[in-house]
PDB file of C-alpha atoms in Angstrom:
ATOM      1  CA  UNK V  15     -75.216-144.817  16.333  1.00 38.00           C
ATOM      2  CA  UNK V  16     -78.466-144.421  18.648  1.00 40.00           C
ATOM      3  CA  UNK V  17     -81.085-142.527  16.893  1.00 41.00           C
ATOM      4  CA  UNK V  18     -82.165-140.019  19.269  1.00 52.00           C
ATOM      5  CA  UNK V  19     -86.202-140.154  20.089  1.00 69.00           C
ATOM      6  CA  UNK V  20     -88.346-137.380  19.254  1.00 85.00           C
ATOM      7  CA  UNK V  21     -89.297-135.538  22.612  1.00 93.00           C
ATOM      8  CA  UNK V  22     -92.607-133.662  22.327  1.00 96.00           C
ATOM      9  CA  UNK V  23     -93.476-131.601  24.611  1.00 97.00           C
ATOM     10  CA  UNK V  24     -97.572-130.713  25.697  1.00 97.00           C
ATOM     11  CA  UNK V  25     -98.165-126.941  27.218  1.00 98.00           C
ATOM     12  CA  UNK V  26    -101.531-125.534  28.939  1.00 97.00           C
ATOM     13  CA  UNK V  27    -102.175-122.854  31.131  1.00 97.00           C
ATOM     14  CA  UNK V  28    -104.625-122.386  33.598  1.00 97.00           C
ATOM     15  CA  UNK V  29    -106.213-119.309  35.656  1.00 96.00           C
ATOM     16  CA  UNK V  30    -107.173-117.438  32.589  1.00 95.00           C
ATOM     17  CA  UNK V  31    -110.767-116.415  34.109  1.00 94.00           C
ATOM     18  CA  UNK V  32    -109.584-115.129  37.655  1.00 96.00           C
ATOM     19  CA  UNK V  33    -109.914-111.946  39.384  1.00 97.00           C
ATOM     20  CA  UNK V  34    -106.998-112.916  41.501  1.00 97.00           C
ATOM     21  CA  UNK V  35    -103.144-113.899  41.132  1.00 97.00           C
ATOM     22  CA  UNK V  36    -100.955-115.204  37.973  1.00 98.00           C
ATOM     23  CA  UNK V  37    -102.360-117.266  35.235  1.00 98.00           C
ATOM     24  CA  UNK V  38    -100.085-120.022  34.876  1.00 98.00           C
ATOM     25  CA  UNK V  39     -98.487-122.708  32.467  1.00 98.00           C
ATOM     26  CA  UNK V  40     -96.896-125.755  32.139  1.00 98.00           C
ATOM     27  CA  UNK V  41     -94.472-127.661  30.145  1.00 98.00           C
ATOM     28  CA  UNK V  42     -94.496-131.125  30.320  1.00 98.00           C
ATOM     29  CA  UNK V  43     -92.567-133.792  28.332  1.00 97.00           C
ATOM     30  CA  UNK V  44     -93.389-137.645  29.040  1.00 96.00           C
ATOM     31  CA  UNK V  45     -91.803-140.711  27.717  1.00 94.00           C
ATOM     32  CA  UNK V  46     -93.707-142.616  25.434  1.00 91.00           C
ATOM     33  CA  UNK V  47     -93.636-145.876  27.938  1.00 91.00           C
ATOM     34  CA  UNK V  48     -95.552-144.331  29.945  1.00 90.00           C
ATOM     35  CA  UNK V  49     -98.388-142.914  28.052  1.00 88.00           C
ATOM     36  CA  UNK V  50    -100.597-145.724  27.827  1.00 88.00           C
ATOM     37  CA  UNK V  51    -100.088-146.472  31.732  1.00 89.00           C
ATOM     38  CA  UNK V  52    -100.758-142.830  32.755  1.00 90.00           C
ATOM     39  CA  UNK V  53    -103.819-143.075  30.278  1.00 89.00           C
ATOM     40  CA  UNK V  54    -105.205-146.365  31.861  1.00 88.00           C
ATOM     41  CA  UNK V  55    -105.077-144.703  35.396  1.00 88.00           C
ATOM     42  CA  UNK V  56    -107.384-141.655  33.828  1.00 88.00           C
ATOM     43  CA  UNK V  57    -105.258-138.721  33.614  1.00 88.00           C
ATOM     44  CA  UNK V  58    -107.365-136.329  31.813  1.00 85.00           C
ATOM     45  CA  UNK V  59    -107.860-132.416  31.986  1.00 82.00           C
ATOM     46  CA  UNK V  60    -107.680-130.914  35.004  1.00 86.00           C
ATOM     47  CA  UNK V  61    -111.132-129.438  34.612  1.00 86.00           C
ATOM     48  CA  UNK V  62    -112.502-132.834  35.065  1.00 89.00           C
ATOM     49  CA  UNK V  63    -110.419-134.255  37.555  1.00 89.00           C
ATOM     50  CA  UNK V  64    -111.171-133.600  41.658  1.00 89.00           C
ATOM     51  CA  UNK V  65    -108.644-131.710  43.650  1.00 91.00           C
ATOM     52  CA  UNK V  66    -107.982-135.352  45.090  1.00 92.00           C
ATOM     53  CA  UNK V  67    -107.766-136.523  41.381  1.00 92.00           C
ATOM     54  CA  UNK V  68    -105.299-133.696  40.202  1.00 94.00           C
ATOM     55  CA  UNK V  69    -102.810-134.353  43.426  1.00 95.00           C
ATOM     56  CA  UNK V  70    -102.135-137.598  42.647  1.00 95.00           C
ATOM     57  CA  UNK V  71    -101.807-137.652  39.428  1.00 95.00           C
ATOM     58  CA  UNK V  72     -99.462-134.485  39.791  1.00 96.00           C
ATOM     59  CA  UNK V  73     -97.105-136.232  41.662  1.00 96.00           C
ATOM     60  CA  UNK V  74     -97.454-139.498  39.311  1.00 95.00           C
ATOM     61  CA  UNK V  75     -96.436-136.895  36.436  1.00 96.00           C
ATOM     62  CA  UNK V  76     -93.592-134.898  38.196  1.00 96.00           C
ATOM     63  CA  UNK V  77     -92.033-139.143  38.812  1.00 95.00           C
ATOM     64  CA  UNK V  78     -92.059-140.050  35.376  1.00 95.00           C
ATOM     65  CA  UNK V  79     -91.601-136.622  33.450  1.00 96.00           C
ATOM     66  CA  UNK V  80     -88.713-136.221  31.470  1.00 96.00           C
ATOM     67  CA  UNK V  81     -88.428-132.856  32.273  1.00 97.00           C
ATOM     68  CA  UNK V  82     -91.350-130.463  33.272  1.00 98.00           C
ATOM     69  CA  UNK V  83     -91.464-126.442  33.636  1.00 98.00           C
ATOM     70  CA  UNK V  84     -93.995-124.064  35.142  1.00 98.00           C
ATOM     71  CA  UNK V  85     -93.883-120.466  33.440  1.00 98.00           C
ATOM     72  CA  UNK V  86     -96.354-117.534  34.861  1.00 98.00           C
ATOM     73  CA  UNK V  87     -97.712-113.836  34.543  1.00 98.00           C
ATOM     74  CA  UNK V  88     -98.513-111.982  37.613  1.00 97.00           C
ATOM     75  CA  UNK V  89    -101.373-110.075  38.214  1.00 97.00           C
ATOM     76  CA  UNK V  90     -99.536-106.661  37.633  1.00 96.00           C
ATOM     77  CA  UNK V  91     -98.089-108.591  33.707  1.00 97.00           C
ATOM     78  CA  UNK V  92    -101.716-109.044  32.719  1.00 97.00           C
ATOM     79  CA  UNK V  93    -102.396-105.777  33.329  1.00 96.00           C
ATOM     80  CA  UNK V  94    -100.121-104.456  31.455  1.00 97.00           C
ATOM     81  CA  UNK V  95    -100.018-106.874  28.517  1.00 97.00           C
ATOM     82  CA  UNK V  96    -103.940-108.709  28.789  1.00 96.00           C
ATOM     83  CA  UNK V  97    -104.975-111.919  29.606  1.00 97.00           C
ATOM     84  CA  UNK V  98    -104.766-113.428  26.097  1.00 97.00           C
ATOM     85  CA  UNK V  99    -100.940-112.009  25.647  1.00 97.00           C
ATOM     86  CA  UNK V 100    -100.200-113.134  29.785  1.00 98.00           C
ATOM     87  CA  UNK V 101    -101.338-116.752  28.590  1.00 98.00           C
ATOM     88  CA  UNK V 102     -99.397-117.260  25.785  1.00 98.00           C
ATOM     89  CA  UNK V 103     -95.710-115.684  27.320  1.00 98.00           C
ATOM     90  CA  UNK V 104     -96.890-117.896  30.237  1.00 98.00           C
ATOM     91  CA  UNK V 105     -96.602-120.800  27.999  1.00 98.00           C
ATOM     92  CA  UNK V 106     -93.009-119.437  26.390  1.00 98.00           C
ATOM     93  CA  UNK V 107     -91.832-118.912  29.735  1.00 98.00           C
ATOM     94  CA  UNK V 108     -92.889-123.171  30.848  1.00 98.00           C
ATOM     95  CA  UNK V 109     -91.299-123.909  27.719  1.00 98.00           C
ATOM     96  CA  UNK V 110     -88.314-122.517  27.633  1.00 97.00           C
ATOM     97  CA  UNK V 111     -87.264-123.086  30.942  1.00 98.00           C
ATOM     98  CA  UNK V 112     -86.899-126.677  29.784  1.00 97.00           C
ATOM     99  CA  UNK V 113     -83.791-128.532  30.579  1.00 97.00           C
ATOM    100  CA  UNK V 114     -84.544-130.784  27.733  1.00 96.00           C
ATOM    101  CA  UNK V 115     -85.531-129.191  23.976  1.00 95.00           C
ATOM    102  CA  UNK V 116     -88.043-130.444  22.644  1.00 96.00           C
ATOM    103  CA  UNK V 117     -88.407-131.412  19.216  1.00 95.00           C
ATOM    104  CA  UNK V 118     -92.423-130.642  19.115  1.00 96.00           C
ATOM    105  CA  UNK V 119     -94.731-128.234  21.286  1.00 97.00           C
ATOM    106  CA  UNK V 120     -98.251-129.402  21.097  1.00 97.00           C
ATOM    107  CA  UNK V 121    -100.064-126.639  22.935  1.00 97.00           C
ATOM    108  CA  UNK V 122    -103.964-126.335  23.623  1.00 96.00           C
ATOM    109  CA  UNK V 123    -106.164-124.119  22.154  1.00 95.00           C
ATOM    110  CA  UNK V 124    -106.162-122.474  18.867  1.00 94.00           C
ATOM    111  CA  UNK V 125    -102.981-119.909  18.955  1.00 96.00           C
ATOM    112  CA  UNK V 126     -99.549-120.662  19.031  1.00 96.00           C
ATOM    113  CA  UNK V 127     -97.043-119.243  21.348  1.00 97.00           C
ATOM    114  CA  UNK V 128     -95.722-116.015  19.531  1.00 96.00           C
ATOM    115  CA  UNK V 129     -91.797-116.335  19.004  1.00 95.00           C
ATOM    116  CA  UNK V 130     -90.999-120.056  20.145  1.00 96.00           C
ATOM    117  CA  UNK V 131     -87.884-121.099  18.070  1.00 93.00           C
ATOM    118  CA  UNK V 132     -89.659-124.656  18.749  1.00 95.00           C
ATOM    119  CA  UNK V 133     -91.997-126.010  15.949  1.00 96.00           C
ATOM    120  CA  UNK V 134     -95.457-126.383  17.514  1.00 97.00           C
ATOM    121  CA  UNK V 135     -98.864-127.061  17.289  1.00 97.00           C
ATOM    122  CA  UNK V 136    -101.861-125.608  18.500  1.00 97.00           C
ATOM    123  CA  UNK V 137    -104.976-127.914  19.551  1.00 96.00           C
ATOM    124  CA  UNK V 138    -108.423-126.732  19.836  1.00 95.00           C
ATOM    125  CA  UNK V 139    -109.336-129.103  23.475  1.00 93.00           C
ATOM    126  CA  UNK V 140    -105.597-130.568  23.252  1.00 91.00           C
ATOM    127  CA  UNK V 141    -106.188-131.053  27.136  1.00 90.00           C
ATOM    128  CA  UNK V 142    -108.883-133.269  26.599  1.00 90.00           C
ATOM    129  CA  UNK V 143    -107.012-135.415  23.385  1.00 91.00           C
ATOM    130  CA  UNK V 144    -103.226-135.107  23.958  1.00 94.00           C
ATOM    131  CA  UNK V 145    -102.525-136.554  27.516  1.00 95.00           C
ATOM    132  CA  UNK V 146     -99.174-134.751  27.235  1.00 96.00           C
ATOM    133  CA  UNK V 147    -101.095-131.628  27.445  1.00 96.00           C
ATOM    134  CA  UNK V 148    -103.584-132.951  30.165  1.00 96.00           C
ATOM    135  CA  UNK V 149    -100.726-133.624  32.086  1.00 97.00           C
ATOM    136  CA  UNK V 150     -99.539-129.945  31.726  1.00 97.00           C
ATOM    137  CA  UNK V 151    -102.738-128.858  32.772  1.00 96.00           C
ATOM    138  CA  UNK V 152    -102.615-130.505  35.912  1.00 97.00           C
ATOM    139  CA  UNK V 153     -99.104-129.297  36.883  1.00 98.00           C
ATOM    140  CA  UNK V 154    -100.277-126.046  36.190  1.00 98.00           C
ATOM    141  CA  UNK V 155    -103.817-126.163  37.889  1.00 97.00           C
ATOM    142  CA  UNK V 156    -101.857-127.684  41.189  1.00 97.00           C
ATOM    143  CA  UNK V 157     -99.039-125.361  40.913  1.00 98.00           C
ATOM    144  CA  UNK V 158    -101.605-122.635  41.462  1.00 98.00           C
ATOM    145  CA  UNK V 159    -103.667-123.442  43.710  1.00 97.00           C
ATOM    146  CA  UNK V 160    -101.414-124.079  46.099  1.00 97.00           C
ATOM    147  CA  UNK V 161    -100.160-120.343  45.437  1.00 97.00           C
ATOM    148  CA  UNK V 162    -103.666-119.223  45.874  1.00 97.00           C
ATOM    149  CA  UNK V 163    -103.947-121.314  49.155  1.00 97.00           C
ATOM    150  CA  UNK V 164    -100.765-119.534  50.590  1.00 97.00           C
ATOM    151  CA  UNK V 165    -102.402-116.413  49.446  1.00 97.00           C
ATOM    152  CA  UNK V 166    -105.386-116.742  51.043  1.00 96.00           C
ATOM    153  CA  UNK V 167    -103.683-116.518  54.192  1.00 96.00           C
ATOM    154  CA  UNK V 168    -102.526-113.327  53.726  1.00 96.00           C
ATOM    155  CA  UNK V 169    -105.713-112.234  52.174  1.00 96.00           C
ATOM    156  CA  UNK V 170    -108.406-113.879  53.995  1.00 96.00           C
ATOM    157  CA  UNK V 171    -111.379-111.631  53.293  1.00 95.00           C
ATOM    158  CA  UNK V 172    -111.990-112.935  49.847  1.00 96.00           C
ATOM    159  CA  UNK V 173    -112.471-116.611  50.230  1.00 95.00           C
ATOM    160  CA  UNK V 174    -109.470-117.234  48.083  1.00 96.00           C
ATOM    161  CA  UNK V 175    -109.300-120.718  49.664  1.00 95.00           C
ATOM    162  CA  UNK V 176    -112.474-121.879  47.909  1.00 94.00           C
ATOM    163  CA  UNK V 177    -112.998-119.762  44.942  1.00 95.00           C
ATOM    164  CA  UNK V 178    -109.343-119.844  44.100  1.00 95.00           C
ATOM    165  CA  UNK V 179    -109.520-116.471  42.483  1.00 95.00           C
ATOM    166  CA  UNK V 180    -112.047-116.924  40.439  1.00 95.00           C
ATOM    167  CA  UNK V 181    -115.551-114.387  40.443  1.00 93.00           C
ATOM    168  CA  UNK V 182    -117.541-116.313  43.050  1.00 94.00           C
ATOM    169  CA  UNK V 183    -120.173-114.068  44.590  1.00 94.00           C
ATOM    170  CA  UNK V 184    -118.622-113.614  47.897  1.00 94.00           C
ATOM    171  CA  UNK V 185    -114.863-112.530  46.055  1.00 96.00           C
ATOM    172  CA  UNK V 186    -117.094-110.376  44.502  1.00 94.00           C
ATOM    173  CA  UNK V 187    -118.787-108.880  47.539  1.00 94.00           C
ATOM    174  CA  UNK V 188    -114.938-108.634  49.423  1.00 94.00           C
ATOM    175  CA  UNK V 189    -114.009-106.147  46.544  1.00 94.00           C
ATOM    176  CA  UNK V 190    -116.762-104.007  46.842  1.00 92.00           C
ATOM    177  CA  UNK V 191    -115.779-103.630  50.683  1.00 93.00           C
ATOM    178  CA  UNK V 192    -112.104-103.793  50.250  1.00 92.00           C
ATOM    179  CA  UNK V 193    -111.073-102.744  47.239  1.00 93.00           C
ATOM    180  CA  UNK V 194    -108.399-105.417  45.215  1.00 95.00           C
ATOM    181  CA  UNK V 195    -105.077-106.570  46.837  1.00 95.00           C
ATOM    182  CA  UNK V 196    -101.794-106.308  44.563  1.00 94.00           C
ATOM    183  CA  UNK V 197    -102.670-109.578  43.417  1.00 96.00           C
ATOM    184  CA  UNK V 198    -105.648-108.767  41.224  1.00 96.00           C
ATOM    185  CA  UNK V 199    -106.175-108.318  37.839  1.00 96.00           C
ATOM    186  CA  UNK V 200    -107.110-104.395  38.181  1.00 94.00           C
ATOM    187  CA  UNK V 201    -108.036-104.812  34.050  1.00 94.00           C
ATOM    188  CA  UNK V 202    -110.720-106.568  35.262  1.00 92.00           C
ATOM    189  CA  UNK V 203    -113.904-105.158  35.605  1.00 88.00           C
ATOM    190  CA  UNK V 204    -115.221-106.278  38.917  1.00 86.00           C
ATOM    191  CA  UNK V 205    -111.656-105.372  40.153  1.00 88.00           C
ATOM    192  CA  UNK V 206    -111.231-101.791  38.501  1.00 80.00           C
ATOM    193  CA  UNK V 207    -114.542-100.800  39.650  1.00 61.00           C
ATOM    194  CA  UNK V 208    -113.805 -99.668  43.656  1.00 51.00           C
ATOM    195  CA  UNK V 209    -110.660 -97.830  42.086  1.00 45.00           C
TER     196      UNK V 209
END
């Protein structure tokens, strides 16, 4: 009989620190054949990868995955629930949308995902040691932006299309003059103050 292999599975989130649209997550579970490859061609955390970088190695991941899942919380959740609580359901959401179960969750930063009926383990800089979880950062990181960039069309007064959401000084300066959109986080200071 085949002994089945242990799949583990590495989960980020990105877009904690934005003014602007969902913070989002990934699930992503690679075969071990790969890892040393996809390590040798420098996939690291997205944070220290260009936008050139993080495209090509996102579409490198989503070819050799095993299975991969993006989970999110809109602006509206995080709101309602807070950042810290959006991240983390975020992450349950990537993970359990999984086709495949994993047999291991090894998720970055120091909390674990309240609930998961998945054994896990939390890494303090797991994006930056566990290239399972680099590679989930990525996913996630690409998956957004390009959200943000559709956005931006729709929203074109607050530079969404270079600051990606996040507090640059123009964004700021658009929501003094026009208020926040439906997409941002009105829990948010800078956002809750023109209400």
């Amino acid at each position: 009989m085949k002994e089945l292999k242990t799949l583990v599975a590495g989960v980020d989130e990105v877009g904690r620190g934005c003014l602007f649209g969902p913070v989002v997550a990934a699930a992503v579970i690679l075969p071990d054949e790969v890892l040393s490859e996809l390590k040798i061609a420098g996939i690291k955390d997205s944070k220290k990868l260009t936008n050139v970088g993080r495209k090509k190695f996102d579409l490198i991941i989503r070819q050799v995955a095993l299975d991969y899942q993006i989970g999110y919380c809109s602006a509206a959740e995080i709101d309602q629930i807070n950042i810290f609580q959006a991240s983390l359901l975020a992450m349950k959401r990537a993970v359990t949308k999984l086709k495949l179960r994993p047999s291991l969750c090894l998720v970055d930063g120091k909390w674990p995902i309240p609930n998961l009926e998945i054994p896990q383990q939390s890494i303090i800089k797991g994006d930056e040691q566990v290239l399972a979880i680099a590679a989930a950062s990525i996913l996630a990181k690409v998956w957004r932006d390009e959200l943000i960039l559709r956005l931006a069309k729709k929203y074109p007064e607050y530079g969404l299309e270079t600051n990606k959401g996040y507090g640059t000084a123009r964004h700021l300066l658009a929501l003094k003059e026009h208020g926040p959109s439906r997409h941002h986080r009105r829990s948010f200071r800078p956002c809750a103050e023109k209400l």
